[in-house]
Amino acid sequence: MLQLSQVLLPVDHTDAALRQAALEVLKVKTDQLKHLHIKQRAIDARRGHVSFSYTLLAEVDDESRVLQQLDKTARVQVAEPEEYQLTRPAHGISDRPIIVGTGPCGLFCGLMLARAGWKPILLERGKAAGDRARDVTGFWNRGWAFNAESNVQFGEGGAGTFSDGKLYTQIRDREHRIPWLLKELVKAGAPEDIFIKARPHIGTDRLIKVVRHIREEIISLGGEVRFEAKVSDVVIEDGIMRGVVLADGSTIEGSRIIFGIGHSSRDTFEMLHRHGVPMERKPFSIGVRIEHPQKLIDTSLYGRWAGHERLGSAPYKFVAHCGTGRTAYSFCMCPGGLVVAANSEPGTVVTNGMSSYARAESNANAGFMVDVRPEDFVGDDVLAGIAMQRRLEKAAFDLAGGTYAAPAQLLGDFLAGKASTGPGKVQPSYKPGVVWTDLTTALPDYITETLHQAIPRIEKGLRGFALEDAVLTGFETRSSCPVRIPRDAETLECTGVKHFYPAGEGAGYAGGIISAAADGLRVAEAILRHA
Ligand SMILES: Cc1cc2nc3c(=O)[nH]c(=O)nc-3n(C[C@H](O)[C@H](O)[C@H](O)COP(=O)(O)OP(=O)(O)OC[C@H]3O[C@@H](n4cnc5c(N)ncnc54)[C@H](O)[C@@H]3O)c2cc1C
C-alpha cells in the first residue's frame, strides 16, 4: 500500500477528480490503481486560498516499480501499518483494579482492563450521563440550583461530555493508540467521519451516547461502574495505597488503584496532599472566552467558500507572543457553539465552550488565554495554583452579582478601558446569562495587558477578530491542572506511593479527550505488563 500526502483539490471537486489526482501523483494508468482510500482530509485555508489537502492510501499493481519511477520530490511512500498491539496480561487477575473517575482516562483504562478479563471497579462522584445532562441543562436553562457533584466537570464521561468533542491532539503516538481509540469511539456511536477529518469532533449530542456505550461494554465484561460514589479518602500504609474510602464511609481494598480524576477535583487533591502524596506545581493558563459571529470567522478564513456544506463552520487557532513576555493563545475553540458554565464549586463562575455535532449555533467561541507560571502564584504551597484559580472564579461570581450569571464585556470597551452596559451585534450565548461590567477590575494586570497586546497581532492573521462587538465572558481558569503527580517511568505508579496510578489530565499527563484516553490506555498497559 502506498501513501500519498498533500494531494490538493478544490473544495467542490468530484470523486473522479480525486482519483485523477492520485493517478497523476503516482504516474500510473487507471487500470493499475486497484484501490484508493482516503486516510485523512484537511482543510488548507492559508494564503487566501481554500482547498482540501488529502492523504491517500493507494493499492497499485507492481508497487516497487511505481515507487522507483517517481522522483524524490513526489510525496509518496510505503504506508506504515498503524496497528496498536494489545498488551497481554503478565498473569491472571489477583484482585480487581479500582478506577476513580469515568472521564476519557478512566473509561478507556477500564475498557482495556475489562477486555483483559480483570473486571475493574469504576467509581464516579457524579451521576450517569442522562441524569447528569438533566442537572446541567436545568442549571443553565431552567433556574435549577447548582449541583456541586453533578455538573460540567463531574459525572459520567468526565469534563469532555459537554464539549465540542474535538479529538485532535499533538501527542506523539508511536504505539498507534489514537487510531485504536477512534475505532472504539465509532463502535460506541461517534460519527465515522472522525476517521478521515484532520480535525475531527464528536459534539455533545453524540458524546453522551458514546460514553454510555463504553460503560455498558465494561459492565458486560464483568466490570462495575458506580455513580454518586465519591472517593473521599485513601488508605496508605508504609508507602503503599491499600484502598479507597467512599463518602458513605465504606472502604474498597485493592492493589491497583488508578486515579483519573481530572483537573477540577480540588477536594481530592487536598485529601491526597494531606496524605503526603508527592505533587509538583505546574503552569496553566487564565483568560476569557471570546465570541464572534460564526459567519464573520467563516468569511475571514474561507472567503468566497464561506458557508460551503463541505467545509462546515470554520475553526481557528492563534498564538501571539507579546511584549509582556507572555503568550496569548486560543484554547478549545468551538465553531458554531455555546459558551457554557463550567464551574464545579458553589459561589464560582467558570467559562468554557461546547458544540453539537452540527456546529450550527450562530456564534464561534474560544478561550482567549494567557500563560500563568508557578512564580505568579501567591505563596509556596503546592496547591497555590488551585487557590489562584479559585480566587478568580469567586471574583467572577461576585462581579456578576452572585447569581451564577457571568461577567461580560465588549471587546471594544475592554480595549478602551471602560465597563460595558449591554450587547452590540453579538448576543452572548452563556447561560444562565451575563452581567455587563469591566472584567479588568478582577483580572491580574499582566493578563489584561497581554490580551490587549495580542488583539492587533491576531487581527493580522484573522481579520475581524478585533470586532468591537465581540463578547468577552469571564473567566476561563480550567485550561489544565495546576499540579502534576510524579510517577515512575516504567510502572507508572506514583513515585513514593506504590499501587497508586495517577493518570490523565488531573495528574498532569494529558490535556484533552484523546490524550487523557491515551494515558488511560498507557496505565492499563503498564498494569497488565507488571502486575
Ligand atoms: C466544557 C469543556 C469542553 C471541553 N472541550 C474539549 C474538546 O473539545 N476537546 C478536548 O480534547 N478536550 C476538551 N475538554 C477537556 C477534556 O474534557 C479533558 O481534557 C478530559 O476530559 C480529561 O480527561 P480525564 O479523564 O483525565 O478527566 P475528566 O474528564 O475530568 O474526568 C475525571 C472524572 O473523575 C471524577 N472524579 C473526580 N474526583 C473523584 C473522586 N474523588 N471520586 C470519584 N470520582 C471522581 C469526575 O467526576 C470526572 O467525571 C473540555 C473540557 C470542558 C470542561
Tab-separated table of C-alpha atoms and ligand atoms in Angstrom, residues 100-106 123-126 152-160 162-166 168 229-231 260-263 265 268 332 340 342 352-353 503-506 511-514 516, ligand 1:
chain	number	residue	atom	x	y	z
A	100	VAL	CA	-11.505	6.576	40.306
A	101	GLY	CA	-13.206	8.735	37.663
A	102	THR	CA	-15.091	7.935	34.453
A	103	GLY	CA	-13.632	10.641	32.224
A	104	PRO	CA	-11.908	9.560	28.996
A	105	CYS	CA	-8.910	8.408	31.045
A	106	GLY	CA	-10.873	6.233	33.491
A	123	LEU	CA	-16.046	4.874	40.947
A	124	GLU	CA	-17.564	8.158	39.792
A	125	ARG	CA	-18.537	11.028	42.109
A	126	GLY	CA	-21.092	12.378	39.616
A	152	VAL	CA	-19.885	20.124	33.560
A	153	GLN	CA	-16.797	18.778	35.337
A	154	PHE	CA	-18.238	15.863	37.333
A	155	GLY	CA	-20.233	12.894	36.091
A	156	GLU	CA	-20.107	10.109	33.539
A	157	GLY	CA	-17.737	10.899	30.668
A	158	GLY	CA	-15.847	13.473	32.729
A	159	ALA	CA	-15.119	17.042	31.710
A	160	GLY	CA	-15.415	16.399	27.981
A	162	PHE	CA	-20.378	18.689	27.475
A	163	SER	CA	-17.870	19.862	24.919
A	164	ASP	CA	-17.203	20.216	21.243
A	165	GLY	CA	-15.650	16.755	21.447
A	166	LYS	CA	-12.597	17.790	19.462
A	168	TYR	CA	-7.168	16.128	17.753
A	229	ALA	CA	-19.551	7.133	44.586
A	230	LYS	CA	-17.123	9.840	45.607
A	231	VAL	CA	-13.731	8.764	46.919
A	260	GLY	CA	-8.212	9.566	36.629
A	261	ILE	CA	-9.871	12.425	38.500
A	262	GLY	CA	-9.445	15.318	36.053
A	263	HIS	CA	-8.246	18.828	36.889
A	265	SER	CA	-11.496	17.593	41.815
A	268	THR	CA	-9.485	15.128	46.212
A	332	CYS	CA	-10.702	24.811	22.982
A	340	VAL	CA	-21.050	27.251	28.977
A	342	ALA	CA	-18.144	25.008	33.700
A	352	ASN	CA	-15.688	27.014	28.660
A	353	GLY	CA	-17.276	26.095	25.320
A	503	ALA	CA	-3.421	9.275	35.331
A	504	GLY	CA	-4.930	11.609	32.782
A	505	GLU	CA	-5.357	15.351	32.920
A	506	GLY	CA	-5.620	15.679	36.701
A	511	GLY	CA	-4.641	17.895	28.046
A	512	GLY	CA	-7.751	16.910	26.154
A	513	ILE	CA	-10.063	13.996	25.461
A	514	ILE	CA	-7.784	11.897	23.274
A	516	ALA	CA	-6.447	11.593	28.504
B	1	LIG	C1	-16.665	22.419	28.679
B	1	LIG	C2	-15.429	21.665	28.277
B	1	LIG	C3	-15.148	21.485	26.931
B	1	LIG	C4	-14.033	20.741	26.535
B	1	LIG	N1	-13.832	20.541	25.199
B	1	LIG	C5	-12.842	19.698	24.807
B	1	LIG	C6	-12.712	19.328	23.438
B	1	LIG	O1	-13.499	19.716	22.568
B	1	LIG	N2	-11.685	18.502	23.107
B	1	LIG	C7	-10.792	18.035	24.034
B	1	LIG	O2	-9.870	17.284	23.679
B	1	LIG	N3	-10.903	18.380	25.338
B	1	LIG	C8	-11.912	19.179	25.745
B	1	LIG	N4	-12.037	19.492	27.071
B	1	LIG	C9	-11.041	18.965	28.012
B	1	LIG	C10	-11.302	17.485	28.264
B	1	LIG	O3	-12.639	17.316	28.602
B	1	LIG	C11	-10.395	16.955	29.360
B	1	LIG	O4	-9.069	17.188	28.962
B	1	LIG	C12	-10.592	15.470	29.577
B	1	LIG	O5	-11.945	15.181	29.869
B	1	LIG	C13	-9.710	14.975	30.718
B	1	LIG	O6	-9.982	13.625	30.920
B	1	LIG	P1	-9.722	12.885	32.321
B	1	LIG	O7	-10.357	11.559	32.184
B	1	LIG	O8	-8.286	12.975	32.650
B	1	LIG	O9	-10.505	13.757	33.409
B	1	LIG	P2	-12.023	14.197	33.464
B	1	LIG	O10	-12.645	14.122	32.139
B	1	LIG	O11	-12.051	15.493	34.167
B	1	LIG	O12	-12.712	13.079	34.345
B	1	LIG	C14	-12.492	12.951	35.715
B	1	LIG	C15	-13.673	12.262	36.344
B	1	LIG	O13	-13.316	11.878	37.665
B	1	LIG	C16	-14.415	12.100	38.530
B	1	LIG	N5	-13.869	12.282	39.883
B	1	LIG	C17	-13.051	13.267	40.309
B	1	LIG	N6	-12.749	13.096	41.609
B	1	LIG	C18	-13.397	11.990	42.011
B	1	LIG	C19	-13.489	11.341	43.261
B	1	LIG	N7	-12.856	11.807	44.331
B	1	LIG	N8	-14.254	10.231	43.351
B	1	LIG	C20	-14.915	9.741	42.252
B	1	LIG	N9	-14.863	10.352	41.039
B	1	LIG	C21	-14.113	11.452	40.923
B	1	LIG	C22	-15.056	13.352	37.973
B	1	LIG	O14	-16.397	13.456	38.384
B	1	LIG	C23	-14.897	13.154	36.468
B	1	LIG	O15	-16.012	12.515	35.906
B	1	LIG	C24	-13.152	20.218	27.501
B	1	LIG	C25	-13.417	20.418	28.867
B	1	LIG	C26	-14.549	21.126	29.251
B	1	LIG	C27	-14.817	21.322	30.712
